[in-house]
CSV table of C-alpha atoms in Angstrom, one decimal:
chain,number,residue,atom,x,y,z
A,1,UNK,CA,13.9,-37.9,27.9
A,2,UNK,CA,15.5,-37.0,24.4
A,3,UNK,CA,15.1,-40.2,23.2
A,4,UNK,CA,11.2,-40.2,23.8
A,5,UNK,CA,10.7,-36.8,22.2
A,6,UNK,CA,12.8,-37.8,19.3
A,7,UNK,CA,10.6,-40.7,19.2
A,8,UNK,CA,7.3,-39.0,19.1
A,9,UNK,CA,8.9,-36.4,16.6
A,10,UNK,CA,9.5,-39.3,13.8
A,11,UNK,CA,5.8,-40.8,14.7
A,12,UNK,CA,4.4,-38.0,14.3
A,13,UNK,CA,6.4,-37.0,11.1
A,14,UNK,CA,5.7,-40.4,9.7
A,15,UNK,CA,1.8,-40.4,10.2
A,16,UNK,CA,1.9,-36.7,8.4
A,17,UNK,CA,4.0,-38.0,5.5
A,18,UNK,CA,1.4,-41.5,6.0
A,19,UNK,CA,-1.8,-38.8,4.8
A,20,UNK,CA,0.1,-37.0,1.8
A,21,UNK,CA,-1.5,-37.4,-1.2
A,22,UNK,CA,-0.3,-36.6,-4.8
A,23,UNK,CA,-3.0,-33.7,-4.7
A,24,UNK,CA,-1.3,-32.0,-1.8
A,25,UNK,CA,2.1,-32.4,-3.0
A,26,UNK,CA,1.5,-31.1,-6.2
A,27,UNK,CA,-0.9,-28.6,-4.4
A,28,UNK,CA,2.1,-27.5,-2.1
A,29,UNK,CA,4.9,-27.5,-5.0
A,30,UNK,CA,2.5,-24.9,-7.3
A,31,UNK,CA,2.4,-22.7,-3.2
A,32,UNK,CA,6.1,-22.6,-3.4
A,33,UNK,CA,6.0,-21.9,-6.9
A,34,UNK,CA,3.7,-19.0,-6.6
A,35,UNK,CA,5.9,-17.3,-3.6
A,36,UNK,CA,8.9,-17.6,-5.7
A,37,UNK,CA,7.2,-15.6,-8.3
A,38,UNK,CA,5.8,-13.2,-5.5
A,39,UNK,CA,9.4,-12.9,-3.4
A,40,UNK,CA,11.9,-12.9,-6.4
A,41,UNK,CA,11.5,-9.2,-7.9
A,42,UNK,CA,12.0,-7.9,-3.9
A,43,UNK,CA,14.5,-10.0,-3.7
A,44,UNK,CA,15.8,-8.7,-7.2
A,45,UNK,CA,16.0,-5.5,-5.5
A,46,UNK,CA,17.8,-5.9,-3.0
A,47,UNK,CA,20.4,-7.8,-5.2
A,48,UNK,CA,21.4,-5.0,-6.9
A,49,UNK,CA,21.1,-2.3,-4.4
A,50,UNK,CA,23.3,-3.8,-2.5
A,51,UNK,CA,25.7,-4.6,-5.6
A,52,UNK,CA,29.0,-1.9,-6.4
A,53,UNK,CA,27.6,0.3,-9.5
A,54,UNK,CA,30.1,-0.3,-11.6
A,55,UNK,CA,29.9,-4.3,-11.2
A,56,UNK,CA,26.1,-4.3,-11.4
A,57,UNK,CA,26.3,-5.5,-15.6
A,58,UNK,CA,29.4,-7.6,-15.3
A,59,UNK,CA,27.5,-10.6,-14.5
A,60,UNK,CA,23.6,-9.8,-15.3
A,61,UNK,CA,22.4,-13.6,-14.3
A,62,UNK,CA,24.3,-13.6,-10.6
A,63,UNK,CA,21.4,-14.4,-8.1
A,64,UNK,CA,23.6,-13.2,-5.0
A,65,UNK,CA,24.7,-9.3,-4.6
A,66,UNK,CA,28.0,-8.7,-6.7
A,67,UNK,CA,30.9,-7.2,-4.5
A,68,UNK,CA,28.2,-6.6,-1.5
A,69,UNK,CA,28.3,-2.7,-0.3
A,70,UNK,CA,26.0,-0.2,1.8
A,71,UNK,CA,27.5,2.5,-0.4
A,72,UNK,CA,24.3,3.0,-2.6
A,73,UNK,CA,21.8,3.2,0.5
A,74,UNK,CA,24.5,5.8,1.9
A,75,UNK,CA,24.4,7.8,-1.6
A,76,UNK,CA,20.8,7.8,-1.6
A,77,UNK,CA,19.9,8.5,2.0
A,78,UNK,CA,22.1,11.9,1.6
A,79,UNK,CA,24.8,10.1,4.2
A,80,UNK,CA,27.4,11.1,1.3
A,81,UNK,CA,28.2,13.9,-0.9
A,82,UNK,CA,27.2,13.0,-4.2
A,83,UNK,CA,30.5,15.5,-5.7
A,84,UNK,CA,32.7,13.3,-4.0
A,85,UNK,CA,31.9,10.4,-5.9
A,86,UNK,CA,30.8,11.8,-9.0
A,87,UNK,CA,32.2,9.8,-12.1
A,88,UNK,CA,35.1,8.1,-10.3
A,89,UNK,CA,36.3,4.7,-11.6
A,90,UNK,CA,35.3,3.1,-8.3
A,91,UNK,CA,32.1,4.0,-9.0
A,92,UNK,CA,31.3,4.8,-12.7
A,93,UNK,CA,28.3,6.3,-12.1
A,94,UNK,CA,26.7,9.9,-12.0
A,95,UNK,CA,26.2,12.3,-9.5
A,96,UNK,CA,22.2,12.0,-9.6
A,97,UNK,CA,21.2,13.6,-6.0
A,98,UNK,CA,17.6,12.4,-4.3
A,99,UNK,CA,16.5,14.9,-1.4
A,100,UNK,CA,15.1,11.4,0.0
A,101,UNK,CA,13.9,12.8,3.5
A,102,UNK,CA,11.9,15.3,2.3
A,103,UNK,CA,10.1,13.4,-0.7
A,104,UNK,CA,9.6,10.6,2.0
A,105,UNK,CA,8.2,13.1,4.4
A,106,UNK,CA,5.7,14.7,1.4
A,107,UNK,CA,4.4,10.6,0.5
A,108,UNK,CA,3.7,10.2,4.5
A,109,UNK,CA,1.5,14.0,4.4
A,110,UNK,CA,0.4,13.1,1.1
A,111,UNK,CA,-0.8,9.2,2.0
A,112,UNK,CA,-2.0,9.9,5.7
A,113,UNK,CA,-4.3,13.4,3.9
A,114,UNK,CA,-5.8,10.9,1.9
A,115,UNK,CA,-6.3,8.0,4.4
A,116,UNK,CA,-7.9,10.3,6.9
A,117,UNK,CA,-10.2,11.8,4.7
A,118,UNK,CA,-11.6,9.1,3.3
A,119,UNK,CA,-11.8,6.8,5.9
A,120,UNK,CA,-13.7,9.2,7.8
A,121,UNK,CA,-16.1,10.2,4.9
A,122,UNK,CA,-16.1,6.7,3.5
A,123,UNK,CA,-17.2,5.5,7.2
A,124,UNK,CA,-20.2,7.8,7.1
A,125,UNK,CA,-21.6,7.2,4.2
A,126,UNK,CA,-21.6,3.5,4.8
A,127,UNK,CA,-23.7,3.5,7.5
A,128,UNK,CA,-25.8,5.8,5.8
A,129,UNK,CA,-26.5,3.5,3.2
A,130,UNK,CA,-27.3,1.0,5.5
A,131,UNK,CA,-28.9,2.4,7.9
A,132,UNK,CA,-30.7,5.2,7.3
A,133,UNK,CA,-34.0,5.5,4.9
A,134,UNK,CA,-34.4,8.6,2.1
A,135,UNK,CA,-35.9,8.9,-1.0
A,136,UNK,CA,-33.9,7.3,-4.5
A,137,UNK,CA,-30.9,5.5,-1.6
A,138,UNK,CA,-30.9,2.2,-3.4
A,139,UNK,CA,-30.8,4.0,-6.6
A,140,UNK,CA,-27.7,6.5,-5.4
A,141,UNK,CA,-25.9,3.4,-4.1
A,142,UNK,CA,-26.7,1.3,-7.5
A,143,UNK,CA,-25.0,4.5,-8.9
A,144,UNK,CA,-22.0,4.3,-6.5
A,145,UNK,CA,-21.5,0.2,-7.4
A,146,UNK,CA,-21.8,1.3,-10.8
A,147,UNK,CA,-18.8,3.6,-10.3
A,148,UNK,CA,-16.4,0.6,-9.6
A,149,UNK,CA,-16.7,0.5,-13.2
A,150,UNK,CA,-15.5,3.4,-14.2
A,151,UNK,CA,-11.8,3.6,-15.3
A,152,UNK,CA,-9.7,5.7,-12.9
A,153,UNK,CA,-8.0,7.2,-15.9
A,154,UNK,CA,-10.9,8.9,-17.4
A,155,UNK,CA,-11.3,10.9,-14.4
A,156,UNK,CA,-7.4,12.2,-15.1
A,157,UNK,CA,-8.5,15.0,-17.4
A,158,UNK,CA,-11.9,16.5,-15.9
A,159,UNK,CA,-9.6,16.3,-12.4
A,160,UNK,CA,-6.8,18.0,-13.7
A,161,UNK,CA,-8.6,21.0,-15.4
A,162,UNK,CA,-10.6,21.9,-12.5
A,163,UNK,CA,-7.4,21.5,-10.2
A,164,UNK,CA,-6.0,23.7,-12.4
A,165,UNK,CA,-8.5,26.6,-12.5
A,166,UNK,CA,-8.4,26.0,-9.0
A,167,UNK,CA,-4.9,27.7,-8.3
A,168,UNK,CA,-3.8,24.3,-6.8
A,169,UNK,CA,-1.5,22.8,-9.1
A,170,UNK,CA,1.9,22.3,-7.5
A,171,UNK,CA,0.2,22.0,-3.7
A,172,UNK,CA,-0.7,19.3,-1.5
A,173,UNK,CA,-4.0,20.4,-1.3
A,174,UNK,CA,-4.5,19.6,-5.4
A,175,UNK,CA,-3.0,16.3,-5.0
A,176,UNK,CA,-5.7,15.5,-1.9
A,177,UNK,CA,-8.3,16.8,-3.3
A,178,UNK,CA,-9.9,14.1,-5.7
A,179,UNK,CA,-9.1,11.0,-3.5
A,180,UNK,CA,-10.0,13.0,-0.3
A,181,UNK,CA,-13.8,12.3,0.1
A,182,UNK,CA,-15.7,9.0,-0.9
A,183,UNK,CA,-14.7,6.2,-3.1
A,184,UNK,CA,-17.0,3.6,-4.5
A,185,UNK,CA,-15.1,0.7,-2.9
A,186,UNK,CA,-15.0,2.0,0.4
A,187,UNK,CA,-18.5,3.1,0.6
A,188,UNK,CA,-19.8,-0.6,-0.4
A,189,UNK,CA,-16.9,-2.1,1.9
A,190,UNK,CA,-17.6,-0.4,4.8
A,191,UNK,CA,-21.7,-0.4,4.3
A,192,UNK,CA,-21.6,-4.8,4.1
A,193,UNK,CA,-19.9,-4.2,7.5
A,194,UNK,CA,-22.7,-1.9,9.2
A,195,UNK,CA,-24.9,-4.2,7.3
A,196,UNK,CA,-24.2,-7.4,9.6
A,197,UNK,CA,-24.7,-5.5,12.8
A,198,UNK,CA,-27.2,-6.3,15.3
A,199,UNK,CA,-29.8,-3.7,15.2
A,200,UNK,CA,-31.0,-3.9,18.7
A,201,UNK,CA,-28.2,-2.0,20.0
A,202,UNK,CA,-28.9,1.3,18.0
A,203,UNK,CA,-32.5,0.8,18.6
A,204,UNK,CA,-31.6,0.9,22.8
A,205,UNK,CA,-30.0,3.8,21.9
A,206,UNK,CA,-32.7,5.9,20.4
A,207,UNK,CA,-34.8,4.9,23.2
A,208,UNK,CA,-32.5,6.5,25.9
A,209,UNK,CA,-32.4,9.3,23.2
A,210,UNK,CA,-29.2,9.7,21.7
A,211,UNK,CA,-29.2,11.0,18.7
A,212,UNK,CA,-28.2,9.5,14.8
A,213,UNK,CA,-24.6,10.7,15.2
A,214,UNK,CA,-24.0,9.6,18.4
A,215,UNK,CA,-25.3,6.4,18.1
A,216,UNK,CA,-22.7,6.1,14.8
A,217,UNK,CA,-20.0,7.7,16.8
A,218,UNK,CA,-20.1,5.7,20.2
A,219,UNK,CA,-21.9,2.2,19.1
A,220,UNK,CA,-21.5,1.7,15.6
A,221,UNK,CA,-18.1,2.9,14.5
A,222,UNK,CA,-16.6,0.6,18.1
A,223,UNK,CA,-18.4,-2.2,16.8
A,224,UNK,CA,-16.5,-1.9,13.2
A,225,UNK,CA,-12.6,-0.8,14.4
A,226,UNK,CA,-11.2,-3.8,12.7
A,227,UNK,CA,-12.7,-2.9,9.4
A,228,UNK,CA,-11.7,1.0,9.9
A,229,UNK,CA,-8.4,-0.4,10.1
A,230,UNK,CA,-8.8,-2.8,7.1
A,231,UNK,CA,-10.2,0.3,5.1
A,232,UNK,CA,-7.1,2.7,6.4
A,233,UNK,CA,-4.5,0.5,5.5
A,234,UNK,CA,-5.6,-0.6,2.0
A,235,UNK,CA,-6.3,3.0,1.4
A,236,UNK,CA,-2.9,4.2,2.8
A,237,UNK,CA,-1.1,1.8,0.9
A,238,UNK,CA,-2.6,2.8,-2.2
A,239,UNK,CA,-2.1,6.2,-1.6
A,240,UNK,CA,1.3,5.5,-0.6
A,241,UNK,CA,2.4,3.9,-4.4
A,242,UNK,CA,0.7,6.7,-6.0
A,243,UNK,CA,2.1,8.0,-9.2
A,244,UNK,CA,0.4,9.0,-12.1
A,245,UNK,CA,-1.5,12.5,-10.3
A,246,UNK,CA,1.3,13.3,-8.3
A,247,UNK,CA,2.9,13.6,-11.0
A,248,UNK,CA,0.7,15.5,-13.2
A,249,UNK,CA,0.2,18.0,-10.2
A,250,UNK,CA,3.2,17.7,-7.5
A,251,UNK,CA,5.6,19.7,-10.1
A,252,UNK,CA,7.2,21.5,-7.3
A,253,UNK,CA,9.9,19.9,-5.2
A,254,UNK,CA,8.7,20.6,-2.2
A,255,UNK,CA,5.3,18.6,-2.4
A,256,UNK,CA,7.1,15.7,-5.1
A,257,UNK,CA,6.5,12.5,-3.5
A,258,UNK,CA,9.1,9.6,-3.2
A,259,UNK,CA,7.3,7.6,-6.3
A,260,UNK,CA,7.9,10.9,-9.1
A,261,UNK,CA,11.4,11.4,-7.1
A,262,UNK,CA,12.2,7.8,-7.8
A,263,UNK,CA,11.3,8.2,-11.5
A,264,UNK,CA,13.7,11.8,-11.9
A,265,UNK,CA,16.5,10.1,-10.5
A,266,UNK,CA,16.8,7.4,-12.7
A,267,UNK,CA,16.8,10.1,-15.3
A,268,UNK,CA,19.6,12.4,-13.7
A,269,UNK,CA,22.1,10.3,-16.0
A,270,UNK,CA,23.7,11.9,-18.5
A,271,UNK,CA,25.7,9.6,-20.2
A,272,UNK,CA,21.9,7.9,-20.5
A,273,UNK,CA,22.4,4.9,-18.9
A,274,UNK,CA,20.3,4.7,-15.9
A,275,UNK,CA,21.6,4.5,-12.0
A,276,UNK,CA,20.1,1.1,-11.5
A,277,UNK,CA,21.7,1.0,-8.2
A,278,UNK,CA,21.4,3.7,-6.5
A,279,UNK,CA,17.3,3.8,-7.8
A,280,UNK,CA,17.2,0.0,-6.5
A,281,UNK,CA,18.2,1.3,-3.1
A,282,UNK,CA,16.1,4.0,-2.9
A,283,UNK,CA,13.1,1.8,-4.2
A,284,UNK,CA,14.0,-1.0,-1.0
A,285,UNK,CA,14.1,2.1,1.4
A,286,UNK,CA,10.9,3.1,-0.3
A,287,UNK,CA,8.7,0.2,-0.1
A,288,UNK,CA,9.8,-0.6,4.1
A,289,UNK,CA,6.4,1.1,5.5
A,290,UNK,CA,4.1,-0.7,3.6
A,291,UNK,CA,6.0,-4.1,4.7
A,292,UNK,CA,5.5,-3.1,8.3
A,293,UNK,CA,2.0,-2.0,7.8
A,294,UNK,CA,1.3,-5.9,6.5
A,295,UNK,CA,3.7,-7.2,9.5
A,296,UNK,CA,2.2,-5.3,12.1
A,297,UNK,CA,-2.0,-5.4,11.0
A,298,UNK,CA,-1.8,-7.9,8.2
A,299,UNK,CA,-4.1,-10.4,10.5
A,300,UNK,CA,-6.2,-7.2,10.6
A,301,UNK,CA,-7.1,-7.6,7.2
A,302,UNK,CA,-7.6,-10.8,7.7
A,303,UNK,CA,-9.8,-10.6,10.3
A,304,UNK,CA,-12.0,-8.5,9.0
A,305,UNK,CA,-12.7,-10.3,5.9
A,306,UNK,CA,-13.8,-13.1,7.9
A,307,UNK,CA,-15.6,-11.0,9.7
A,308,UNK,CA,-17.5,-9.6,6.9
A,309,UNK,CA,-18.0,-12.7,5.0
A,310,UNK,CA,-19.3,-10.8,2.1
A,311,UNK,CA,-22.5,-11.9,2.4
């Protein structure tokens, strides 16, 4: 019985190598090559978090973790004091402190704000736009396409001064607040979707008289779950590496999220030279939901591009 499977295993190994040609070799080396490029920097990471601090320039080129230890994960997940190991020749590094928790727990609030809001909105206004009939919609939607070309930065400024006559700098709420309603790409993403659905079950609907909400509410929006999800992932993620705004308006500790945290701790070294390992492990930590948003609904995405088509 081994013998015939080990049999059909070289046959059928031979007639694969048998169709190779020196297009899909060369096509499958520059694959490889790409996800090297892709995989290395996380796997950079990870290198020297988990190398010892004070061993993490002694040999700058090693591709595997230098003197391996789970003491900077420990030191940055607040599992250890950071007096107890300040400056010591084990360590040779500062005692830079990162209230990791609570910035992790204001970039979940600060993400899912965001990803709720304008999925929801987003979601609406798609179907809308392609659905609904009022006077100047093609032109209001030529104006929201045009809006994709619009650099994000501009909008830093006009944002930032009415956030700030607003009363709202240093809360939650003035972080939200411009990414909280519609965004260009989301309207015209989820409006291709609503697009390429059948018509005939709304139009059943409005017979047996429900009315425009419902029929969004209990056919439409059922029909178009994948891309909701699609939309709420990409939009979570996003909100998730956030920086720049935060920044300029989460000045208060208790609303800083994990990205400005991040970039303050690699600064709370005052001999100047940074804690690369301690901000490498708090970066690995840092990055883990959005890996097991891919791992988990990944073939979402996937899905629902093929679904869509972008006709």
């Amino acid at each position: 019985m081994t013998t015939n499977t080990n049999s059909k295993n070289s046959s059928f190994f031979q007639r694969f190598v048998s169709r190779l040609t020196w297009g899909d070799i060369a096509l499958f080396i520059v694959l490889l090559f790409m996800i090297f490029l892709l995989l290395f920097p996380f796997w950079w990471v990870i290198r020297t978090a988990l190398t010892t601090p004070n061993r993490v320039f002694s040999d700058p080129g090693a591709i595997m973790p230098i003197e391996p230890t789970t003491f900077n994960f420990e030191r940055v997940l607040g599992l250890l004091d950071p007096e107890d190991f300040a400056g010591t020749q084990n360590t040779g590094i500062s005692p830079g402190q990162l209230n990791f928790w609570i910035f992790m727990r204001n970039s979940f609030i600060f993400a899912t704000l965001i990803t709720l809001g304008q999925t929801f909105f987003s979601t609406m206004a798609g179907y809308a736009f392609a659905r609904f009939e009022f006077p100047f919609r093609d032109k209001i939607f030529f104006l929201y396409i045009a809006g994709l070309m619009v650099p994000g930065i501009v909008l830093f400024i006009p944002n930032f001064v009415l956030i700030r006559q607003l009363g709202l700098i240093g809360t939650f709420a003035g972080m939200v607040a411009p990414f909280f309603l519609m965004t260009p790409f989301a309207v015209c993403f989820m409006r291709q979707f609503f697009l390429s659905l059948n018509r005939g079950l709304e139009e059943a609907a409005t017979l047996d008289g429900a009315t425009r909400f419902g029929i969004f509410w209990r056919i439409a929006l059922p029909l178009v779950q994948g891309p909701v999800l699609t939309l709420a992932i990409l939009t979570f993620i996003q909100s998730w590496n956030e920086y720049l705004w935060p920044l300029l308006v989460g000045r208060d500790e208790s609303v800083r999220v994990l990205t400005v945290a991040l970039s303050i701790f690699r600064q709370q070294t005052p001999q100047g030279a940074p804690d690369w390992t301690g901000l490498m492990a708090g970066t690995a930590v840092a990055i883990i939901p959005s890996i097991l948003i891919f791992i988990f609904f990944g073939r979402k995405v996937v899905d629902s591009i093929q679904f869509s088509g972008f006709k």
